[in-house]
Amino acid sequence: MRYRSILHFLRRLGLVALGLFLLTEALGYITFFLSGAGEADLSRLEALPAPARQDRPPESLNQVAEWPIAKGRAFQQAPMLDSLVQTGSLPPVAERLPENPLVIVPAHQNGPYGGTWTRYGTSPSDIGIFSHRLAYDGLLRWGPMGREIRPNLATHWDIADEGRSYTFHLRRGVRWSDGHPFTADDIIFWYEDVLQNKDLTPVISVEYNKGGQLVQIEKLDDYTVRFSYAEPYGLFLKMMASNLSYRLVSYPAHYLKQFHPHYVPEEELLAKARASGKDFWYQYFTDRYDYRNPTCPRIWPWIVSKPPPVRPAEFMRNPYYWKVDPEGQQLPYIDRMTFEIFDIETINIKAINGEVGMQGRHTTFQNYPLFMANQERGGYKVRHWLDGGDGTMAITFNLNHKDPVLKKIFHDRRFRIAMSHALDREAMREAAYLGQGEPRQVSPPPASAYYVPEHLYAYLEHDPALANRLLDEVGLSARDEDGHRLRPDGQPLFLNIETSSTMLGAGKTFEMIAANWTAVGIKSVVKHQARQLYAQRRNALLCDVLVWGGAGEIIPTLDPRWFIPYNASSFFGLDYARWFRSNGKKGEKPPPDMLRCIEIFRQIERTVDEEEQIRLFKEIIEINRHNLWTIGTIGAIPQIFIVSNKFRNVPEVAVGCWPLRTPGATAPESYAILAH
């Protein structure tokens, strides 16, 4: 309670002290424009022209290169490793690095070595995001702006058979953190003994099943693997760069075989499992693989040395990490990383006090004025990274509702368009987002190659008169004595706007949505629930209105959850998503326009050509513009990061979103900390 009281006081003080001047000045280097007007009436389906926009090019970003053979192997290491080499506990750095280490060209400078990166999490599982947010080491990686796919563990790759075959050439001589070689055998172990083991992988992701067949992976030699699909898979490289390839290279075969019944008698494993408090061998295997196990080898820049519940949890540099800077200095520069566990408000207090090294996770935008006001006192700078789509709030009606009357209402596009025009987004922007951002639908932002302004700025105008007229046309003209609309069956039309307790920070936005809809006769209330209960009601198709965040719309082909019924996060049509994921074996068949979107997306999946992928997805966006299955509120909210003044090589501008594993695409292994 003490922290909450302090935070409330400081927030009010900061708002008074700063006002709009600091808010505007803080975002001076990013150009925000006023939103385009929404549609004035339903007969004119094209949105009014959006204003011209431009994206500020980044001042300095990291680059990658291959180590020149002509430079020889005069590599350097962190001073903390010198004594280990001198005593023979560790081989010399040249023997620990691969034949062809990947070169990271830092954003600003080379080095120096040393320092501790202080971070905070809300739970041990929250700390576990380390493996795919701060390590993010797979075969491929995205660049920091999401514009190109870069080599990583794979030096290069070949595409053949019209996108059915992908051959990856691995970096030679990469070693796990215990010094054991990383080879194609580790990928084959994952493929044969993890992916295809029903205990470890009960359901295989659709990304590995195309044309009705499981992808075939074969080892051509120790450093070459080939992925073969039954049909062309044009999105494969994007998926690999985003989330597939860091998983399949994270299983050290030489270590994990001792916990797998393919290599050890299951009776022996069961005995070990029960001795460790587990009931089944696969629980024991998963426990040994878990990031909290210090004995499991990794290929990450840092490896856990003091796992939670130790406070603080600690990660130390990996002496076998396989990247260098242009001068041949082995990365990472930073010696160690620590995590303390607190609630979100306490984390924000610590950020305001300058107690973090570099962190954006759990820094709430409502505290933005305080972050700005305390930069000098706290010894940090606030970085503003471009919104890759995750910042836009998505509102969806449950089109698979079990109440047939509500289901019919929700399926009328006039109802959804009316509910969008009922929203006063400018008031939301001022009250909930401190005057920042702009009204937007959930759509690729201007920085995206998939940008369609006609959708991004459609149906945004606050027009209660139009909303009321459309609702009357839908057949909701009858009202009770309080002015609330009645359903066609004569019952009151009442909507619960349901969301998880994890989104309490956006509570003001939800309350304003409810008030706007109530003002046009649709009685609405906000219903916050524990995340588990929310998930149960959502999956049982019991919710009326569901609210969640964006999904990295800057590259929408990676997660088109708001454009087609794609997965369990496509809240507008979860039963349609079940139909899609099961190839029609489960769930409800989607309506014609959704089926057309699914058909186009499947065509995109089979298309290797990037320009054709973009053209086709814009067709999906146009169908979404017409139907408005998902309603947006405010977008272009910058992703804010608190960065200590002692940190170097953290870019001024990058794209912040889930598909880029932010901040992973900015090469955290190249961040450095000044001693003074």
XYZ file of C-alpha atoms in Angstrom, residues 35-40 47 417 420-426 438-442 453-463 628 631-634:
36
model
C -6.026 11.045 -37.458
C -7.999 10.890 -40.688
C -11.721 11.305 -40.356
C -13.901 8.234 -40.276
C -16.749 7.435 -42.624
C -19.636 9.864 -42.562
C -12.674 6.345 -45.490
C -19.791 0.032 -37.475
C -17.179 2.116 -33.639
C -18.739 5.508 -34.463
C -20.138 5.657 -30.924
C -16.622 5.805 -29.447
C -15.148 9.190 -28.541
C -11.533 8.326 -29.250
C -10.250 11.884 -28.878
C -4.006 8.837 -32.508
C -7.360 7.158 -33.218
C -6.800 3.976 -35.215
C -8.355 0.704 -36.161
C -6.344 -2.477 -35.594
C -4.682 3.854 -44.585
C -8.254 3.279 -45.773
C -8.594 0.610 -43.073
C -6.417 2.165 -40.369
C -8.545 5.338 -40.396
C -11.995 3.917 -41.202
C -15.119 4.427 -39.045
C -13.242 6.534 -36.473
C -15.338 9.715 -36.364
C -17.246 10.157 -33.108
C -20.740 10.415 -34.549
C -14.929 -4.432 -39.121
C -12.620 -2.394 -33.560
C -9.585 -0.305 -32.631
C -9.249 2.625 -30.239
C -5.942 4.511 -29.920
